[in-house]
Every structure is written in structure tokens, then in C-alpha cells.
């Protein structure tokens, strides 16, 4: 009985370690020099809140030029090889895969950096 | 203490029946995953007909769910003793039908993963928004009601819960009808009569679903429903079917004479191909005339299968009506420029040739599969089989009250 | 109402906007009277960063259908280019159209008309009333938008719209314009090119029209060309019986 309990406890305590042993740590590459809009620990903790407040201020109230702009993030953080923040080595993808948090943004938002200068077709 | 209204049931071949229900529900779920992954491009829906077959089946189940509770309400709220033993089963079927209807409609959403968003961001000017409160409270009230009916110590409180549930489902179904009634833009909708019409339809469709499931339960138990009770329930179905026909007539007359939607009505009733066929053949003949024959013609109504047949025909008629109402109402082009001939690259001015696709069909019948599976499991585990005290009923004259 | 003077601090920016407006805007530039700003004349000005949209402005459009040619769809193509509506659709009935050309014919007289149909940016939008989550919204300056962050794709707004202005995205998208997020499962419609209007530009369709049939501007500014024309000339609203007070007005039908 005691041995069974000990074995069970060991499995339960070690399970997270054993499970994550197979998941590669995020391989982040900071493509551009300089610092982000806030210190790294703050960005890690709060970037989702910043983006959420920005999206409501920009879309619903029409406020442009917010500091935490998604396109601003992409243009700086997009991988120089793939041009995107998703995929292998993608800035957003790497951490989100490790943390197993689904990324909902990219169904609508363009993950590739670019200066899309779509202007209307002139006559 | 209240004497037992209901008893346990041992369903023969329970696991085979459950497997059938599970397979149909699973097919529906897989179809929904397929649609969610690839987008609605894999369906027959498009930017003109965007509420397709899943909406037809879902709205049938949701409207029927509020109607199937009628059986319990007639017992509790209106005191008719014949209905009292049937109350718990009626409450259970209301819960499982609503769950099944919501399963279909929520999995058809463009972004079904955002259900939590829908429940936490509510726009109170929208009937869909009200539904975020109306449906969960319905589940809660009916669940409470069924518990109070079954728990013999609590039976005295069941009338309060039953009355609350009765009123709540009237509000809920008025809401479902108003989803269409409040749409000012379209010829098929925008009418005050749609909400009461849906209420009456809920009575007929709900009772039909109840009669079929009850008949199955008697078959599983190997016993016979008393013939006088059976005829009484049949007559109620016939009354509801006739009332539905009346409301549908008034709805079409309103559209023709008050709203003057002559072109649209001609399309639905005469020239629109599948729509007049479903309306006249499906709703009028199969869904109204046949049930009335099986309920009121003596030679037919004395057949043992008359209730089940009348119910099946009522259900088919209901689905046909909803197909014409929901899909026909979208297929006919919006009239933005009255009197003009219209043409565009967005298919303005043309009737949409909607054909349901396989994923839509599987999701739709998956709803019926889920309803069957959930109901089957609960009646196997808990006591829902109605127990009629025939001697008591005859003696007190309650058989025909 | 026009933007107050202190909004624009930088004189060189004002002259740049003025030059751009003169060069590109479809609204004609009237002869300047003393004190009359180029910005008011052009009808659009970039909103300062951090500044919310204001109900002092109401964006509207005036379309002169007598200038609209039946075979021409420059506005439709420009909209598709600007807003990144470039996906391949298997069934054309499932494709998004934010603006489309409608050809009308009066069967009694044989007279034909052609006009662009787009979201009418109603003052009382039925789509906003029916949206269960509040994703369908009207911005303070009158532009009706879909907040795709909370859109659940129920399509009730498509049912409610009298103009068939809304489309559902039927497939996964990958080539969106970074300034115009759009995606599978959400409903969308013309935004008056809000990303351009907020920068002080005109919607793409207005700019692309070779006949200058479309005029865009601030209906609340009595000095704007659109407000003056709407006040003086006869205009019609499509489905005026619904009393939605549309932002888009037509002439010639």
C-alpha cells in the first residue's frame, strides 16, 4: 500500500516535468535592435491586456496612433526569413506553442509584415 | 406525501439504441467540425441564403421544446389529472429537445468557438441577446420543476415552479418568433403575427414529439396506454394542428392584403418550385390534412398506430413549413427598388438556388440523434414512465375533465 | 462641424494635407475665401493620434447615378484592391462584395439606370439592433462597422439588412491587408474605407470613379460640398419607407 502511494505521488509530482520534457523551449529571435514599448517582463505579462484595450479604443472609439499597435508589433518582430510572426521561429508562435495558448488573432489579422500600400485604382 | 407519478423503465436493447443515437450525434458533430475548419464554403449556404437546413431543424427543436412542456403545464397549471403522471417526462423532453436544438444552431455559427463571448457580451436590443438569458433560465426552471415533481417530499412546490416555467416558455417562444417578426427588411417576416404563430406551432410540434417518445416508452415497457387517454391526447394534437393551420392562413392573408407582398406570396405559394411543393404537399397535405384524418376519422383513429402516425406527419409538416418560411424567405430576392427589374454581380433580383449540402444535413439530423440519445439515457436511469391510476381516474370523473 | 483650429498645430502638415486634397480628392476645391480652411473644403482631415471619432462629424456619400455607366465597375475593383478582398471563391455566391453595381430597368418605360450599392451607413442601423453580441456597431462619426473580435458569425445582421450589404467570409483567409483585418466566420461590409478616412483620405471607390459620380464628405459640416448639395438638391434614399436616415444618398433614380 505504502509503495503504491509513493509511486503514485512520484508520478503525479513528476508528471509536469516529464510531460514538458518533450516540448522545445521557445526559440525567440529579436530581429530588430532597440527596446520594446515596455520592459520585457511587463510585455510578457501584459501584452494581451494592452492589445485588448487598444483594439477597443481603435475600433470602437476610432483612436489611432495607440502605443500598443498590433501592426507596430508585427513590423518590428516579424521574422526576417519568413516575414511573419507565425510559423517556424515566428515571434508569436514560439511562445504560444510552448504555453499551449491558442492564437485567435490571425484568422483576421495579417501576420506578415509589409507595407501594404493598397491605394484605390486610379482612373 | 404524493404517490408515485412515475416508475423506472428497463429498456430492452438499450445499448443498441444508445449506439444508434450516439452515431447520429457523432456524425453531426463531425460535420460541424468539418464546417468549422474549412468555413461555410463547404456548405450550400451563401450570402443570400445564409440560414440553411441546420436552422430549419434547430428552430423546430427549439420551438418544439417549449411546446413539449405543455403536457406538464396542463397537468400542473390547469390541474388536469390525466396529464399529471406525464409531467416529468414532458419536462425532461423539453430539456433534451432544447439542448439538441441549441447544439445544432450553435455549431452552425461562423465562429462557434466564441460561445463564451456571446454569453458575456450581450446587446439587449437584440432578441438573440435576450436568448442568452431566456435559454439558460428555461433549463434551470424546467430542471427545478422536474425535480419537484419527482421528489415526493417536494411535490407541493411543483405548482409554483410549473407556473413559472409555463410563463417563461411563452416569453421564450415569443422571442423566437420575434427573431423573424422584428426583421423590417424582408417580405417574408416583419409581421406581428409571427410570434403567436410560433407559440401555436410549439404546441403542435411539441405534443407530436411527446406522443412519439411516449409511445416508444410504452413499447419498451411492454404495456399499453389506456385507449381513452390515448384518444384524449390525440384530440389535443388535432386541435393544435387545426389552430396552426388557422394561423398560417392568417399570416399569408396578412402578407397579401395588408403588406401587399403579392410577388413574394406568388413565389411561395405558386411559382417558386420547391417552396410551393413543400408548402402544399409537405405542410398542408402531410402536415395538416393527414394528422387531422388520423385524429378525427373514426375508422383511422381507432388504429393502434394512429397517434404515432399523426405525430410523424405533424413533425414532417412542421419541418416543411419551416423550410419554406426560413429558406424561401431568403431565397426570394430583397426588394430594394419596387417595380424595377434588378440585376447585379451580387445576384440581386434573382432567386437563390439553395440546395443543402451533406455536412448541413448530417448536423441537422445530428440534433435529432442527440435528443434521442440524451432522453434515452435519462429515462433508463431515472423514473419517468407515467403511471396512470385508471380506477381512480374513472371514479373521480377526471378521465374526461 | 469642422475641426477646430488648434487640432492642427503643424502648419506644414496642414499645407501637405491641403496639397493632397487638391491633388486627389474627388470633391472639387472651391475658391478659398479668407479664413476658410482647405481642410473643410476637402471634406476630410486626418484625425490627430489619440483623438476619438466624434459625433460632430457624420460621414456620408452622395452618388449621382446619371454619371454612372452600366458596364463600369471601377469602384468595385478599387474597393477589392484597397480592402484586400482577393480570395478565390469556388461559388461566386459565397464571395464577399462590399460594393456592387446594380443595373435597374423600369419595365414600364424601358428606362435603365446603373448605381453602386454599398452599406448605407444608416443612422438607425437594423444590423446594430439585432446583433446579439454588439459586434455590429455604429462609430460616433456614423460609420457602421463590425467588431470582428466579438462577432460570432450568427448572420442575424445579414437577415436584418435591407440592402444586402453584409457578407459572410466563407473560407480561411491569408492575404489580408494589414490595415483591414478580415477573416473566416465573421460578417463584414463596407467601412467607408475607415482606414483611409481616418488618415484624411477619401474612400477608394470615390477616388477611383472615372466620372466623379461619388462624393464623400461630412454631412454635419454646413460648408462641405456634400452638405450643401444635399441641402439644395433633391436626393433619394433607397427604401426610404424604413426611415433609417441613411448616410448614402442617390440622385437620378
PDB file of N, CA and C in Angstrom, chain C residues 140-210:
ATOM      1  N   UNK C 140     -18.976  56.765 -33.547  1.00  0.00           N
ATOM      2  CA  UNK C 140     -19.547  58.081 -33.220  1.00  0.00           C
ATOM      3  C   UNK C 140     -19.727  58.952 -34.453  1.00  0.00           C
ATOM      4  N   UNK C 141     -18.838  58.776 -35.456  1.00  0.00           N
ATOM      5  CA  UNK C 141     -18.950  59.627 -36.643  1.00  0.00           C
ATOM      6  C   UNK C 141     -19.815  58.990 -37.722  1.00  0.00           C
ATOM      7  N   UNK C 142     -20.632  58.007 -37.354  1.00  0.00           N
ATOM      8  CA  UNK C 142     -21.627  57.495 -38.283  1.00  0.00           C
ATOM      9  C   UNK C 142     -21.214  56.298 -39.103  1.00  0.00           C
ATOM     10  N   UNK C 143     -19.966  55.882 -39.022  1.00  0.00           N
ATOM     11  CA  UNK C 143     -19.536  54.738 -39.828  1.00  0.00           C
ATOM     12  C   UNK C 143     -19.982  53.453 -39.126  1.00  0.00           C
ATOM     13  N   UNK C 144     -20.711  52.599 -39.853  1.00  0.00           N
ATOM     14  CA  UNK C 144     -21.182  51.342 -39.282  1.00  0.00           C
ATOM     15  C   UNK C 144     -20.111  50.278 -39.525  1.00  0.00           C
ATOM     16  N   UNK C 145     -19.721  49.591 -38.462  1.00  0.00           N
ATOM     17  CA  UNK C 145     -18.600  48.652 -38.542  1.00  0.00           C
ATOM     18  C   UNK C 145     -18.977  47.314 -37.911  1.00  0.00           C
ATOM     19  N   UNK C 146     -18.157  46.308 -38.183  1.00  0.00           N
ATOM     20  CA  UNK C 146     -18.282  45.033 -37.484  1.00  0.00           C
ATOM     21  C   UNK C 146     -17.035  44.858 -36.621  1.00  0.00           C
ATOM     22  N   UNK C 147     -17.240  44.706 -35.319  1.00  0.00           N
ATOM     23  CA  UNK C 147     -16.120  44.410 -34.420  1.00  0.00           C
ATOM     24  C   UNK C 147     -15.875  42.910 -34.490  1.00  0.00           C
ATOM     25  N   UNK C 148     -14.907  42.519 -35.346  1.00  0.00           N
ATOM     26  CA  UNK C 148     -14.713  41.091 -35.580  1.00  0.00           C
ATOM     27  C   UNK C 148     -14.123  40.371 -34.378  1.00  0.00           C
ATOM     28  N   UNK C 149     -13.714  41.125 -33.347  1.00  0.00           N
ATOM     29  CA  UNK C 149     -13.224  40.456 -32.156  1.00  0.00           C
ATOM     30  C   UNK C 149     -14.347  39.738 -31.435  1.00  0.00           C
ATOM     31  N   UNK C 150     -15.568  40.295 -31.532  1.00  0.00           N
ATOM     32  CA  UNK C 150     -16.662  39.646 -30.812  1.00  0.00           C
ATOM     33  C   UNK C 150     -17.767  39.133 -31.734  1.00  0.00           C
ATOM     34  N   UNK C 151     -17.566  39.201 -33.056  1.00  0.00           N
ATOM     35  CA  UNK C 151     -18.558  38.643 -33.965  1.00  0.00           C
ATOM     36  C   UNK C 151     -18.544  37.126 -33.861  1.00  0.00           C
ATOM     37  N   UNK C 152     -19.730  36.516 -33.672  1.00  0.00           N
ATOM     38  CA  UNK C 152     -19.777  35.059 -33.582  1.00  0.00           C
ATOM     39  C   UNK C 152     -20.255  34.425 -34.884  1.00  0.00           C
ATOM     40  N   UNK C 153     -20.507  35.239 -35.893  1.00  0.00           N
ATOM     41  CA  UNK C 153     -20.894  34.693 -37.189  1.00  0.00           C
ATOM     42  C   UNK C 153     -22.301  34.135 -37.218  1.00  0.00           C
ATOM     43  N   UNK C 154     -23.233  34.732 -36.501  1.00  0.00           N
ATOM     44  CA  UNK C 154     -24.600  34.203 -36.475  1.00  0.00           C
ATOM     45  C   UNK C 154     -25.418  34.631 -37.686  1.00  0.00           C
ATOM     46  N   UNK C 155     -24.981  35.653 -38.392  1.00  0.00           N
ATOM     47  CA  UNK C 155     -25.615  36.156 -39.632  1.00  0.00           C
ATOM     48  C   UNK C 155     -26.980  36.806 -39.417  1.00  0.00           C
ATOM     49  N   UNK C 156     -27.309  37.154 -38.215  1.00  0.00           N
ATOM     50  CA  UNK C 156     -28.586  37.829 -37.999  1.00  0.00           C
ATOM     51  C   UNK C 156     -28.561  39.223 -38.646  1.00  0.00           C
ATOM     52  N   UNK C 157     -27.389  39.870 -38.651  1.00  0.00           N
ATOM     53  CA  UNK C 157     -27.294  41.196 -39.271  1.00  0.00           C
ATOM     54  C   UNK C 157     -27.541  41.093 -40.770  1.00  0.00           C
ATOM     55  N   UNK C 158     -27.136  39.974 -41.361  1.00  0.00           N
ATOM     56  CA  UNK C 158     -27.368  39.787 -42.792  1.00  0.00           C
ATOM     57  C   UNK C 158     -28.865  39.654 -43.054  1.00  0.00           C
ATOM     58  N   UNK C 159     -29.575  39.054 -42.102  1.00  0.00           N
ATOM     59  CA  UNK C 159     -31.019  38.909 -42.230  1.00  0.00           C
ATOM     60  C   UNK C 159     -31.688  40.274 -42.122  1.00  0.00           C
ATOM     61  N   UNK C 160     -31.153  41.110 -41.228  1.00  0.00           N
ATOM     62  CA  UNK C 160     -31.818  42.374 -40.927  1.00  0.00           C
ATOM     63  C   UNK C 160     -31.526  43.467 -41.942  1.00  0.00           C
ATOM     64  N   UNK C 161     -30.427  43.364 -42.684  1.00  0.00           N
ATOM     65  CA  UNK C 161     -30.048  44.460 -43.563  1.00  0.00           C
ATOM     66  C   UNK C 161     -30.956  44.530 -44.772  1.00  0.00           C
ATOM     67  N   UNK C 162     -31.593  45.687 -45.010  1.00  0.00           N
ATOM     68  CA  UNK C 162     -32.477  45.802 -46.168  1.00  0.00           C
ATOM     69  C   UNK C 162     -31.719  45.925 -47.489  1.00  0.00           C
ATOM     70  N   UNK C 163     -30.413  46.090 -47.445  1.00  0.00           N
ATOM     71  CA  UNK C 163     -29.668  46.396 -48.658  1.00  0.00           C
ATOM     72  C   UNK C 163     -28.727  45.283 -49.087  1.00  0.00           C
ATOM     73  N   UNK C 164     -28.805  44.156 -48.394  1.00  0.00           N
ATOM     74  CA  UNK C 164     -27.917  43.019 -48.667  1.00  0.00           C
ATOM     75  C   UNK C 164     -26.464  43.500 -48.657  1.00  0.00           C
ATOM     76  N   UNK C 165     -26.155  44.383 -47.713  1.00  0.00           N
ATOM     77  CA  UNK C 165     -24.823  44.966 -47.693  1.00  0.00           C
ATOM     78  C   UNK C 165     -23.791  44.056 -47.063  1.00  0.00           C
ATOM     79  N   UNK C 166     -24.234  43.105 -46.262  1.00  0.00           N
ATOM     80  CA  UNK C 166     -23.276  42.328 -45.465  1.00  0.00           C
ATOM     81  C   UNK C 166     -22.971  41.006 -46.128  1.00  0.00           C
ATOM     82  N   UNK C 167     -21.712  40.572 -45.962  1.00  0.00           N
ATOM     83  CA  UNK C 167     -21.269  39.278 -46.482  1.00  0.00           C
ATOM     84  C   UNK C 167     -20.634  38.471 -45.364  1.00  0.00           C
ATOM     85  N   UNK C 168     -20.770  37.150 -45.444  1.00  0.00           N
ATOM     86  CA  UNK C 168     -20.063  36.272 -44.508  1.00  0.00           C
ATOM     87  C   UNK C 168     -18.817  35.776 -45.209  1.00  0.00           C
ATOM     88  N   UNK C 169     -17.696  35.692 -44.492  1.00  0.00           N
ATOM     89  CA  UNK C 169     -16.480  35.139 -45.077  1.00  0.00           C
ATOM     90  C   UNK C 169     -16.556  33.625 -44.965  1.00  0.00           C
ATOM     91  N   UNK C 170     -16.601  32.965 -46.118  1.00  0.00           N
ATOM     92  CA  UNK C 170     -16.891  31.531 -46.136  1.00  0.00           C
ATOM     93  C   UNK C 170     -15.659  30.635 -46.075  1.00  0.00           C
ATOM     94  N   UNK C 171     -14.451  31.237 -46.058  1.00  0.00           N
ATOM     95  CA  UNK C 171     -13.263  30.374 -46.133  1.00  0.00           C
ATOM     96  C   UNK C 171     -12.127  31.006 -45.341  1.00  0.00           C
ATOM     97  N   UNK C 172     -11.078  30.235 -45.000  1.00  0.00           N
ATOM     98  CA  UNK C 172      -9.938  30.836 -44.308  1.00  0.00           C
ATOM     99  C   UNK C 172      -9.228  31.838 -45.228  1.00  0.00           C
ATOM    100  N   UNK C 173      -8.772  32.968 -44.674  1.00  0.00           N
ATOM    101  CA  UNK C 173      -8.086  33.992 -45.468  1.00  0.00           C
ATOM    102  C   UNK C 173      -6.651  34.116 -45.002  1.00  0.00           C
ATOM    103  N   UNK C 174      -5.759  34.400 -45.946  1.00  0.00           N
ATOM    104  CA  UNK C 174      -4.360  34.593 -45.556  1.00  0.00           C
ATOM    105  C   UNK C 174      -3.753  35.863 -46.127  1.00  0.00           C
ATOM    106  N   UNK C 175      -4.392  36.467 -47.117  1.00  0.00           N
ATOM    107  CA  UNK C 175      -3.746  37.611 -47.777  1.00  0.00           C
ATOM    108  C   UNK C 175      -4.465  38.912 -47.464  1.00  0.00           C
ATOM    109  N   UNK C 176      -4.772  39.103 -46.175  1.00  0.00           N
ATOM    110  CA  UNK C 176      -5.472  40.328 -45.820  1.00  0.00           C
ATOM    111  C   UNK C 176      -4.547  41.529 -45.893  1.00  0.00           C
ATOM    112  N   UNK C 177      -5.143  42.685 -46.135  1.00  0.00           N
ATOM    113  CA  UNK C 177      -4.446  43.952 -45.987  1.00  0.00           C
ATOM    114  C   UNK C 177      -4.219  44.182 -44.490  1.00  0.00           C
ATOM    115  N   UNK C 178      -2.974  44.450 -44.053  1.00  0.00           N
ATOM    116  CA  UNK C 178      -2.735  44.634 -42.610  1.00  0.00           C
ATOM    117  C   UNK C 178      -3.597  45.721 -41.985  1.00  0.00           C
ATOM    118  N   UNK C 179      -4.057  46.664 -42.807  1.00  0.00           N
ATOM    119  CA  UNK C 179      -4.889  47.721 -42.251  1.00  0.00           C
ATOM    120  C   UNK C 179      -6.366  47.357 -42.233  1.00  0.00           C
ATOM    121  N   UNK C 180      -6.710  46.235 -42.864  1.00  0.00           N
ATOM    122  CA  UNK C 180      -8.125  45.844 -42.956  1.00  0.00           C
ATOM    123  C   UNK C 180      -8.244  44.387 -42.536  1.00  0.00           C
ATOM    124  N   UNK C 181      -8.252  44.127 -41.228  1.00  0.00           N
ATOM    125  CA  UNK C 181      -8.365  42.728 -40.810  1.00  0.00           C
ATOM    126  C   UNK C 181      -9.730  42.169 -41.181  1.00  0.00           C
ATOM    127  N   UNK C 182      -9.728  40.972 -41.771  1.00  0.00           N
ATOM    128  CA  UNK C 182     -10.973  40.292 -42.070  1.00  0.00           C
ATOM    129  C   UNK C 182     -10.711  38.799 -42.042  1.00  0.00           C
ATOM    130  N   UNK C 183     -11.679  37.990 -41.645  1.00  0.00           N
ATOM    131  CA  UNK C 183     -11.394  36.561 -41.515  1.00  0.00           C
ATOM    132  C   UNK C 183     -12.605  35.659 -41.542  1.00  0.00           C
ATOM    133  N   UNK C 184     -12.312  34.353 -41.600  1.00  0.00           N
ATOM    134  CA  UNK C 184     -13.331  33.325 -41.744  1.00  0.00           C
ATOM    135  C   UNK C 184     -14.353  33.384 -40.623  1.00  0.00           C
ATOM    136  N   UNK C 185     -15.601  33.213 -41.000  1.00  0.00           N
ATOM    137  CA  UNK C 185     -16.645  33.058 -39.998  1.00  0.00           C
ATOM    138  C   UNK C 185     -17.223  34.361 -39.493  1.00  0.00           C
ATOM    139  N   UNK C 186     -16.590  35.483 -39.827  1.00  0.00           N
ATOM    140  CA  UNK C 186     -17.128  36.756 -39.387  1.00  0.00           C
ATOM    141  C   UNK C 186     -17.846  37.443 -40.534  1.00  0.00           C
ATOM    142  N   UNK C 187     -18.787  38.297 -40.187  1.00  0.00           N
ATOM    143  CA  UNK C 187     -19.556  39.025 -41.194  1.00  0.00           C
ATOM    144  C   UNK C 187     -18.897  40.373 -41.410  1.00  0.00           C
ATOM    145  N   UNK C 188     -18.972  40.886 -42.652  1.00  0.00           N
ATOM    146  CA  UNK C 188     -18.279  42.134 -42.957  1.00  0.00           C
ATOM    147  C   UNK C 188     -19.089  42.950 -43.944  1.00  0.00           C
ATOM    148  N   UNK C 189     -18.733  44.227 -44.048  1.00  0.00           N
ATOM    149  CA  UNK C 189     -19.389  45.110 -45.014  1.00  0.00           C
ATOM    150  C   UNK C 189     -18.509  46.325 -45.233  1.00  0.00           C
ATOM    151  N   UNK C 190     -18.943  47.150 -46.172  1.00  0.00           N
ATOM    152  CA  UNK C 190     -18.236  48.388 -46.468  1.00  0.00           C
ATOM    153  C   UNK C 190     -18.022  49.196 -45.200  1.00  0.00           C
ATOM    154  N   UNK C 191     -16.808  49.743 -45.053  1.00  0.00           N
ATOM    155  CA  UNK C 191     -16.471  50.538 -43.866  1.00  0.00           C
ATOM    156  C   UNK C 191     -16.250  51.994 -44.213  1.00  0.00           C
ATOM    157  N   UNK C 192     -16.690  52.396 -45.424  1.00  0.00           N
ATOM    158  CA  UNK C 192     -16.336  53.737 -45.921  1.00  0.00           C
ATOM    159  C   UNK C 192     -14.803  53.882 -45.940  1.00  0.00           C
ATOM    160  N   UNK C 193     -14.081  52.748 -46.109  1.00  0.00           N
ATOM    161  CA  UNK C 193     -12.618  52.769 -46.049  1.00  0.00           C
ATOM    162  C   UNK C 193     -12.146  53.529 -44.819  1.00  0.00           C
ATOM    163  N   UNK C 194     -12.580  53.090 -43.665  1.00  0.00           N
ATOM    164  CA  UNK C 194     -12.298  53.823 -42.423  1.00  0.00           C
ATOM    165  C   UNK C 194     -10.793  54.015 -42.213  1.00  0.00           C
ATOM    166  N   UNK C 195      -9.979  53.080 -42.711  1.00  0.00           N
ATOM    167  CA  UNK C 195      -8.535  53.237 -42.535  1.00  0.00           C
ATOM    168  C   UNK C 195      -8.027  54.420 -43.356  1.00  0.00           C
ATOM    169  N   UNK C 196      -8.691  54.759 -44.453  1.00  0.00           N
ATOM    170  CA  UNK C 196      -8.302  55.900 -45.271  1.00  0.00           C
ATOM    171  C   UNK C 196      -8.911  57.181 -44.713  1.00  0.00           C
ATOM    172  N   UNK C 197     -10.186  57.104 -44.327  1.00  0.00           N
ATOM    173  CA  UNK C 197     -10.865  58.294 -43.830  1.00  0.00           C
ATOM    174  C   UNK C 197     -10.161  58.833 -42.590  1.00  0.00           C
ATOM    175  N   UNK C 198      -9.698  57.927 -41.721  1.00  0.00           N
ATOM    176  CA  UNK C 198      -9.006  58.381 -40.511  1.00  0.00           C
ATOM    177  C   UNK C 198      -7.660  59.022 -40.836  1.00  0.00           C
ATOM    178  N   UNK C 199      -7.126  58.751 -42.019  1.00  0.00           N
ATOM    179  CA  UNK C 199      -5.868  59.376 -42.435  1.00  0.00           C
ATOM    180  C   UNK C 199      -6.137  60.647 -43.237  1.00  0.00           C
ATOM    181  N   UNK C 200      -7.388  60.994 -43.401  1.00  0.00           N
ATOM    182  CA  UNK C 200      -7.710  62.197 -44.160  1.00  0.00           C
ATOM    183  C   UNK C 200      -7.910  61.951 -45.640  1.00  0.00           C
ATOM    184  N   UNK C 201      -8.024  60.682 -46.033  1.00  0.00           N
ATOM    185  CA  UNK C 201      -8.213  60.387 -47.458  1.00  0.00           C
ATOM    186  C   UNK C 201      -9.677  60.074 -47.744  1.00  0.00           C
ATOM    187  N   UNK C 202      -9.961  59.882 -49.026  1.00  0.00           N
ATOM    188  CA  UNK C 202     -11.311  59.515 -49.455  1.00  0.00           C
ATOM    189  C   UNK C 202     -11.412  57.995 -49.577  1.00  0.00           C
ATOM    190  N   UNK C 203     -12.619  57.444 -49.470  1.00  0.00           N
ATOM    191  CA  UNK C 203     -12.768  56.010 -49.743  1.00  0.00           C
ATOM    192  C   UNK C 203     -12.267  55.667 -51.136  1.00  0.00           C
ATOM    193  N   UNK C 204     -11.790  54.438 -51.300  1.00  0.00           N
ATOM    194  CA  UNK C 204     -11.165  54.030 -52.561  1.00  0.00           C
ATOM    195  C   UNK C 204     -12.138  54.114 -53.729  1.00  0.00           C
ATOM    196  N   UNK C 205     -13.411  53.740 -53.484  1.00  0.00           N
ATOM    197  CA  UNK C 205     -14.382  53.762 -54.581  1.00  0.00           C
ATOM    198  C   UNK C 205     -14.589  55.190 -55.089  1.00  0.00           C
ATOM    199  N   UNK C 206     -14.670  56.119 -54.173  1.00  0.00           N
ATOM    200  CA  UNK C 206     -14.897  57.526 -54.534  1.00  0.00           C
ATOM    201  C   UNK C 206     -13.742  58.042 -55.379  1.00  0.00           C
ATOM    202  N   UNK C 207     -12.532  57.696 -54.957  1.00  0.00           N
ATOM    203  CA  UNK C 207     -11.348  58.156 -55.678  1.00  0.00           C
ATOM    204  C   UNK C 207     -11.235  57.525 -57.037  1.00  0.00           C
ATOM    205  N   UNK C 208     -11.709  56.288 -57.172  1.00  0.00           N
ATOM    206  CA  UNK C 208     -11.490  55.562 -58.416  1.00  0.00           C
ATOM    207  C   UNK C 208     -12.509  55.887 -59.487  1.00  0.00           C
ATOM    208  N   UNK C 209     -13.636  56.505 -59.107  1.00  0.00           N
ATOM    209  CA  UNK C 209     -14.704  56.685 -60.086  1.00  0.00           C
ATOM    210  C   UNK C 209     -14.251  57.614 -61.202  1.00  0.00           C
ATOM    211  N   UNK C 210     -14.236  57.119 -62.434  1.00  0.00           N
ATOM    212  CA  UNK C 210     -13.745  57.959 -63.534  1.00  0.00           C
ATOM    213  C   UNK C 210     -14.677  59.123 -63.862  1.00  0.00           C
TER     214      UNK C 210
END
